[in-house]
Coordinates of C-alpha atoms in Angstrom, one line a residue:
Chain A
M296 CA -173.2 -206.0 15.6
L297 CA -169.9 -206.5 17.5
H298 CA -170.5 -208.3 20.8
T299 CA -167.9 -208.4 23.5
V300 CA -167.8 -210.8 26.5
N301 CA -165.5 -209.9 29.4
K302 CA -166.2 -212.8 31.9
S303 CA -164.9 -216.3 32.1
P304 CA -167.5 -218.7 30.7
M305 CA -166.7 -220.9 33.7
Q306 CA -168.0 -218.1 36.0
T307 CA -171.1 -216.6 34.3
N308 CA -173.5 -217.3 31.5
D309 CA -172.5 -214.2 29.6
L310 CA -170.8 -216.1 26.8
A311 CA -173.5 -218.6 26.5
S312 CA -176.2 -215.9 26.3
C313 CA -174.2 -213.9 23.9
L314 CA -173.7 -216.9 21.6
A315 CA -177.5 -217.6 21.8
H316 CA -178.1 -214.1 20.5
L317 CA -175.2 -213.7 18.1
G318 CA -177.2 -214.1 14.9
D319 CA -174.8 -213.1 12.1
G320 CA -172.9 -210.8 14.4
R321 CA -169.3 -211.0 15.5
L322 CA -167.9 -211.8 18.9
L323 CA -164.7 -210.5 20.6
L324 CA -163.5 -212.0 23.9
I325 CA -161.8 -209.5 26.2
E326 CA -160.6 -209.3 29.8
D327 CA -161.5 -212.5 31.6
G328 CA -163.6 -213.5 28.6
V329 CA -160.4 -214.6 26.8
Y330 CA -160.4 -217.9 28.9
G331 CA -163.4 -218.9 26.7
A332 CA -161.0 -219.1 23.7
I333 CA -158.8 -221.9 25.0
A334 CA -159.0 -225.0 22.8
G335 CA -160.6 -228.1 24.3
T336 CA -162.8 -226.3 26.8
G337 CA -166.6 -226.5 26.8
A338 CA -166.7 -222.8 25.8
A339 CA -164.5 -223.4 22.8
K340 CA -167.0 -226.1 21.6
Q341 CA -169.9 -223.6 22.1
L342 CA -168.2 -221.0 19.8
A343 CA -166.9 -223.5 17.3
A344 CA -169.6 -222.8 14.7
P345 CA -169.2 -219.0 14.5
A346 CA -165.4 -219.4 14.8
S347 CA -165.4 -221.6 11.8
E348 CA -167.1 -218.8 9.9
G349 CA -164.4 -216.4 11.0
R350 CA -166.7 -214.4 13.3
V351 CA -164.9 -214.9 16.6
Y352 CA -161.9 -212.9 17.9
V353 CA -159.9 -212.7 21.1
L354 CA -157.9 -209.8 22.4
G355 CA -154.2 -210.7 22.3
P356 CA -153.0 -208.4 25.1
D357 CA -155.6 -209.9 27.5
L358 CA -154.4 -213.4 26.5
E359 CA -150.8 -212.6 27.1
A360 CA -151.5 -210.9 30.4
R361 CA -153.1 -214.1 31.6
G362 CA -150.4 -216.5 30.4
V363 CA -152.6 -218.0 27.7
D364 CA -150.4 -218.7 24.7
Q365 CA -151.8 -217.9 21.3
S366 CA -151.0 -221.4 20.2
T367 CA -153.6 -222.7 22.7
V368 CA -156.4 -220.7 21.2
A369 CA -159.2 -222.7 19.6
D370 CA -159.4 -223.2 15.8
G371 CA -160.9 -220.4 13.8
V372 CA -160.6 -217.8 16.7
Q373 CA -158.6 -214.8 15.4
V374 CA -156.3 -212.9 17.7
V375 CA -156.4 -209.1 17.4
D376 CA -154.7 -206.2 19.2
Y377 CA -156.4 -203.0 20.5
N378 CA -156.2 -201.5 17.0
G379 CA -157.9 -204.6 15.7
F380 CA -160.6 -204.2 18.4
V381 CA -161.1 -200.6 17.1
R382 CA -161.4 -201.9 13.5
L383 CA -163.9 -204.5 14.5
V384 CA -166.2 -201.9 16.1
A385 CA -165.8 -199.6 13.1
E386 CA -166.5 -202.3 10.5
H387 CA -169.0 -204.4 12.4
G388 CA -170.6 -202.1 15.0
P389 CA -172.7 -201.1 16.8
H390 CA -171.1 -202.5 20.0
Q391 CA -173.0 -204.6 22.5
A392 CA -171.2 -205.4 25.8
W393 CA -172.4 -208.6 27.5
V394 CA -171.5 -207.3 30.9
Chain B
M78 CA -183.5 -178.9 29.8
S79 CA -185.0 -181.5 27.6
D80 CA -186.2 -178.9 25.1
E81 CA -182.7 -177.5 24.8
F82 CA -181.3 -181.0 24.0
E83 CA -184.0 -181.7 21.5
D84 CA -183.2 -178.5 19.6
D85 CA -179.6 -179.6 19.2
F86 CA -180.6 -182.6 17.1
P87 CA -183.6 -181.7 15.0
G88 CA -184.9 -184.8 13.4
E89 CA -182.1 -187.1 14.3
V90 CA -183.7 -190.3 15.6
K91 CA -181.6 -193.4 16.4
R92 CA -182.7 -196.9 17.5
F93 CA -181.6 -197.2 21.1
M94 CA -181.9 -200.5 23.0
F95 CA -181.4 -200.8 26.7
V96 CA -180.4 -204.4 27.4
N97 CA -181.2 -205.5 31.0
R98 CA -179.6 -208.8 32.0
K99 CA -179.0 -208.4 35.8
A100 CA -181.3 -208.8 38.8
P101 CA -182.2 -205.7 40.8
H102 CA -181.1 -204.6 44.3
G103 CA -178.0 -206.8 44.6
T104 CA -176.2 -204.3 42.4
I105 CA -177.1 -200.9 41.1
Y106 CA -177.1 -201.7 37.4
A107 CA -180.9 -202.2 37.0
L108 CA -181.7 -198.9 38.6
E109 CA -179.0 -196.9 36.7
S110 CA -180.2 -198.4 33.4
L111 CA -183.7 -197.2 34.2
E112 CA -182.3 -193.7 35.0
V113 CA -180.8 -193.5 31.5
V114 CA -184.0 -194.7 29.9
L115 CA -186.0 -191.9 31.6
I116 CA -183.5 -189.3 30.4
S117 CA -183.5 -190.7 26.9
A118 CA -187.3 -190.0 26.7
A119 CA -186.4 -186.3 26.5
F120 CA -184.4 -186.8 23.3
D121 CA -187.3 -188.3 21.2
Q122 CA -185.3 -191.4 20.1
D123 CA -186.7 -194.8 19.1
V124 CA -186.2 -196.5 22.5
S125 CA -186.7 -200.1 23.4
L126 CA -186.0 -202.1 26.5
A127 CA -184.9 -205.7 26.4
F128 CA -185.2 -208.0 29.5
L129 CA -183.5 -211.3 29.3
D130 CA -181.5 -213.6 31.6
D131 CA -181.8 -212.4 35.2
G132 CA -183.0 -209.0 33.9
V133 CA -186.5 -210.4 33.9
F134 CA -186.4 -210.3 37.7
Q135 CA -186.4 -206.5 37.4
L136 CA -190.1 -206.7 36.4
R137 CA -191.2 -209.1 39.0
K138 CA -194.3 -208.2 40.9
G139 CA -194.4 -207.7 44.6
Q140 CA -190.9 -206.2 45.1
N141 CA -190.4 -204.0 48.1
A142 CA -186.9 -202.8 48.3
N143 CA -187.9 -200.4 51.0
V144 CA -187.3 -203.1 53.6
L145 CA -183.7 -202.8 52.7
E146 CA -183.9 -199.0 52.9
M147 CA -183.3 -198.9 49.2
K148 CA -185.3 -197.2 46.5
N149 CA -188.2 -199.3 45.4
F150 CA -188.1 -198.6 41.6
A151 CA -190.1 -201.5 40.1
P152 CA -193.3 -199.3 39.9
T153 CA -191.4 -196.9 37.7
Y154 CA -191.5 -199.4 34.8
R155 CA -195.3 -198.8 34.8
A156 CA -194.7 -195.0 34.3
L157 CA -192.6 -195.5 31.2
E158 CA -195.7 -195.4 29.0
G159 CA -196.3 -191.8 30.1
Y160 CA -192.9 -191.0 28.6
D161 CA -193.8 -192.6 25.3
I162 CA -191.5 -195.5 26.0
E163 CA -193.7 -198.4 25.1
K164 CA -191.4 -201.1 23.6
L165 CA -190.6 -203.5 26.4
Y166 CA -189.5 -206.8 25.2
V167 CA -189.2 -209.8 27.5
E168 CA -187.6 -213.0 26.4
R169 CA -189.8 -216.0 26.7
E170 CA -187.0 -218.5 27.4
S171 CA -185.6 -216.4 30.2
L172 CA -189.0 -216.2 31.9
E173 CA -189.5 -219.9 31.6
E174 CA -186.1 -220.8 32.9
R175 CA -187.0 -218.8 36.0
G176 CA -190.5 -220.3 36.5
M177 CA -192.2 -217.0 35.6
T178 CA -195.0 -216.0 33.3
T179 CA -196.3 -212.6 32.2
D180 CA -198.7 -212.8 35.2
D181 CA -195.6 -212.3 37.4
L182 CA -194.7 -209.0 35.8
V183 CA -195.5 -205.5 37.0
V184 CA -196.1 -204.1 33.6
P185 CA -197.6 -205.2 30.2
V186 CA -194.8 -206.3 27.9
E187 CA -194.3 -208.0 24.6
V188 CA -193.0 -211.5 25.1
V189 CA -190.6 -212.5 22.3
D190 CA -188.7 -215.7 21.7
R191 CA -184.9 -215.9 21.6
A192 CA -184.8 -215.7 17.8
R193 CA -187.0 -212.6 17.8
M194 CA -184.8 -211.0 20.5
T195 CA -181.7 -211.7 18.5
A196 CA -183.3 -210.0 15.5
L197 CA -184.4 -207.0 17.6
M198 CA -180.9 -206.6 18.9
A199 CA -179.4 -206.7 15.4
E200 CA -181.7 -203.8 14.3
Q201 CA -180.3 -201.4 16.9
E202 CA -177.9 -198.4 16.3
V203 CA -177.0 -197.8 20.0
V204 CA -177.0 -200.5 22.6
M205 CA -176.7 -199.6 26.3
S206 CA -176.1 -202.5 28.6
F207 CA -175.2 -202.1 32.3
Chain C
M61 CA -165.5 -192.2 12.7
R62 CA -166.6 -190.6 15.9
F63 CA -166.5 -192.9 19.0
G64 CA -168.2 -192.3 22.3
I65 CA -166.9 -194.3 25.3
L66 CA -168.9 -195.3 28.4
I67 CA -167.1 -196.4 31.5
N68 CA -169.1 -197.9 34.3
E69 CA -166.5 -199.2 36.8
G70 CA -163.9 -197.6 39.1
P71 CA -160.2 -197.6 38.6
Y72 CA -157.9 -200.3 40.1
Q73 CA -160.8 -202.5 41.2
H74 CA -161.8 -203.6 37.7
Q75 CA -160.1 -203.7 34.3
A76 CA -162.8 -201.7 32.6
S77 CA -161.0 -198.3 32.9
D78 CA -157.7 -199.8 31.6
S79 CA -159.4 -201.5 28.7
A80 CA -161.2 -198.3 27.8
Y81 CA -158.0 -196.3 28.0
L82 CA -156.1 -198.7 25.6
F83 CA -159.1 -198.8 23.3
T84 CA -159.3 -195.0 23.2
K85 CA -155.6 -194.7 22.5
A86 CA -155.9 -197.2 19.6
A87 CA -159.0 -195.5 18.2
L88 CA -157.1 -192.2 18.1
E89 CA -154.1 -193.9 16.5
E90 CA -156.4 -195.4 13.8
G91 CA -157.4 -191.8 12.9
H92 CA -160.8 -191.8 14.6
E93 CA -162.2 -189.1 16.8
V94 CA -163.2 -189.6 20.4
P95 CA -165.2 -186.5 21.3
R96 CA -166.5 -187.6 24.7
I97 CA -166.0 -190.2 27.4
F98 CA -168.8 -190.6 29.9
F99 CA -168.2 -191.9 33.4
Y100 CA -171.1 -193.5 35.1
M101 CA -171.8 -195.5 38.4
D102 CA -168.5 -196.4 40.1
G103 CA -166.8 -195.1 36.9
V104 CA -167.0 -191.6 38.4
N105 CA -164.2 -192.7 40.7
N106 CA -161.9 -192.3 37.7
A107 CA -162.2 -188.5 38.1
T108 CA -160.7 -187.6 41.4
R109 CA -157.4 -185.9 41.6
L110 CA -157.1 -187.1 45.3
Q111 CA -156.0 -190.5 44.3
E112 CA -152.4 -191.5 44.9
P113 CA -151.4 -194.8 43.4
Q114 CA -148.1 -196.4 44.4
Q115 CA -145.0 -195.4 42.5
D116 CA -144.7 -198.7 40.6
D117 CA -148.3 -198.6 39.4
R118 CA -150.0 -196.8 36.5
N119 CA -151.7 -193.6 37.3
I120 CA -155.1 -194.1 35.8
V121 CA -156.6 -190.7 36.6
R122 CA -153.6 -188.8 35.2
R123 CA -153.6 -190.9 32.1
W124 CA -157.2 -189.8 31.4
S125 CA -156.3 -186.2 32.0
Q126 CA -153.3 -186.3 29.7
L127 CA -155.2 -188.1 26.9
A128 CA -158.0 -185.6 27.2
E129 CA -155.6 -182.6 27.0
T130 CA -153.7 -184.0 24.1
H131 CA -156.7 -184.9 22.0
G132 CA -159.4 -182.6 23.2
I133 CA -161.6 -185.3 24.7
D134 CA -164.6 -184.2 26.8
L135 CA -164.5 -186.2 30.1
V136 CA -167.9 -186.1 31.5
V137 CA -168.8 -187.5 35.0
C138 CA -172.5 -188.3 35.8
V139 CA -173.6 -185.7 38.4
A140 CA -175.9 -188.0 40.4
A141 CA -173.5 -190.9 40.5
A142 CA -170.6 -188.5 41.4
L143 CA -172.3 -186.6 44.2
R144 CA -173.4 -189.8 46.0
R145 CA -169.8 -191.0 46.0
G146 CA -168.3 -187.7 47.1
I147 CA -166.9 -186.7 43.7
K148 CA -167.4 -182.9 43.5
D149 CA -166.0 -180.1 41.3
E150 CA -163.3 -179.3 43.9
V151 CA -161.8 -182.8 43.6
L152 CA -161.9 -183.2 39.9
A153 CA -158.7 -184.0 38.0
P154 CA -157.9 -181.8 35.0
G155 CA -160.1 -182.3 31.9
F156 CA -163.1 -183.8 33.8
R157 CA -166.4 -182.0 34.3
I158 CA -169.6 -183.0 36.0
S159 CA -172.8 -183.0 34.1
G160 CA -176.1 -184.9 33.6
L161 CA -177.0 -188.2 32.0
G162 CA -178.3 -186.3 29.0
Q163 CA -174.6 -186.0 28.0
L164 CA -174.5 -189.8 27.6
V165 CA -177.6 -190.0 25.5
E166 CA -176.3 -187.1 23.5
I167 CA -173.0 -188.8 22.6
G168 CA -175.0 -191.9 21.8
I169 CA -176.8 -189.9 19.2
Q170 CA -173.8 -187.9 17.9
A171 CA -171.2 -190.6 17.8
D172 CA -171.1 -193.3 15.1
R173 CA -170.3 -195.9 17.7
L174 CA -170.8 -196.1 21.5
V175 CA -168.4 -198.5 23.1
T176 CA -169.2 -199.7 26.7
F177 CA -166.7 -200.9 29.3
G178 CA -168.3 -202.3 32.4
D179 CA -168.3 -205.2 34.8

């Protein structure tokens, strides 16, 4: 399963709930969800375990639009573009949106 | 109309899960999720409904949205059985966090813990969440 | 692969339609098929040709029409959601059509992946 979270973890529990149900699935942060990828935040600690296993991704264009430099992204979180988003859905789908 | 749809996909059955995580009435998502569930019954798919986080409030007894001049759709969950939609999973942790038990729900459900809910989600082929 | 796309939010208010557009373009670039995009709830507001964005902004509705024409995508608008928001046949932008929710379930069955963009 490829899960996406599109809300800031400081605003809603979507990321926390997604991580609690991630199992061996993969997580992509998009839209306002990308704020969860910033190193040193509480959210980054929550996703550290799956990130260390290479199962957490963040959408680069959404980072750039929001002024979040890729160098500030937490360890293990991989930056992908929209083509990468498509490949994640293709390889690890179905897709579940935590909206 | 449903017969016409069914004939288009003879024998093709997918595991569909409708994931409900939002409270009703404040926004339209709970009602619109239920609308798709009802339509999906015509396609003879393997349909299940998951209620977790604030989605468990959708099943709370005693709702009367008519006072808001809105559609009071909570009783419709009781009608799902008549459409052969019988897999309603409610997450135990979500209920407990909200001070609720199965006695507070409008319809019989299967209460599952978070680990079981995770496993059920992972089994799906199509996930619809609104 | 065949991708179905579900869009549940209106244009300009929420990023959902923009994200869905960029995803769809990338999916086509990657050699996938996108046979149908379904617009539900406030997402039906993506379908009106009456919208007039300012000159310096993107034209979300026209982008969908052009993508649909180039790649033969079926843009389906939920009838119940559309009518209650004043979206009718006479205001539809090119490439859009109004139909029932069965079209959403159908693409869920037919496509290899259903990708949802919502609030």
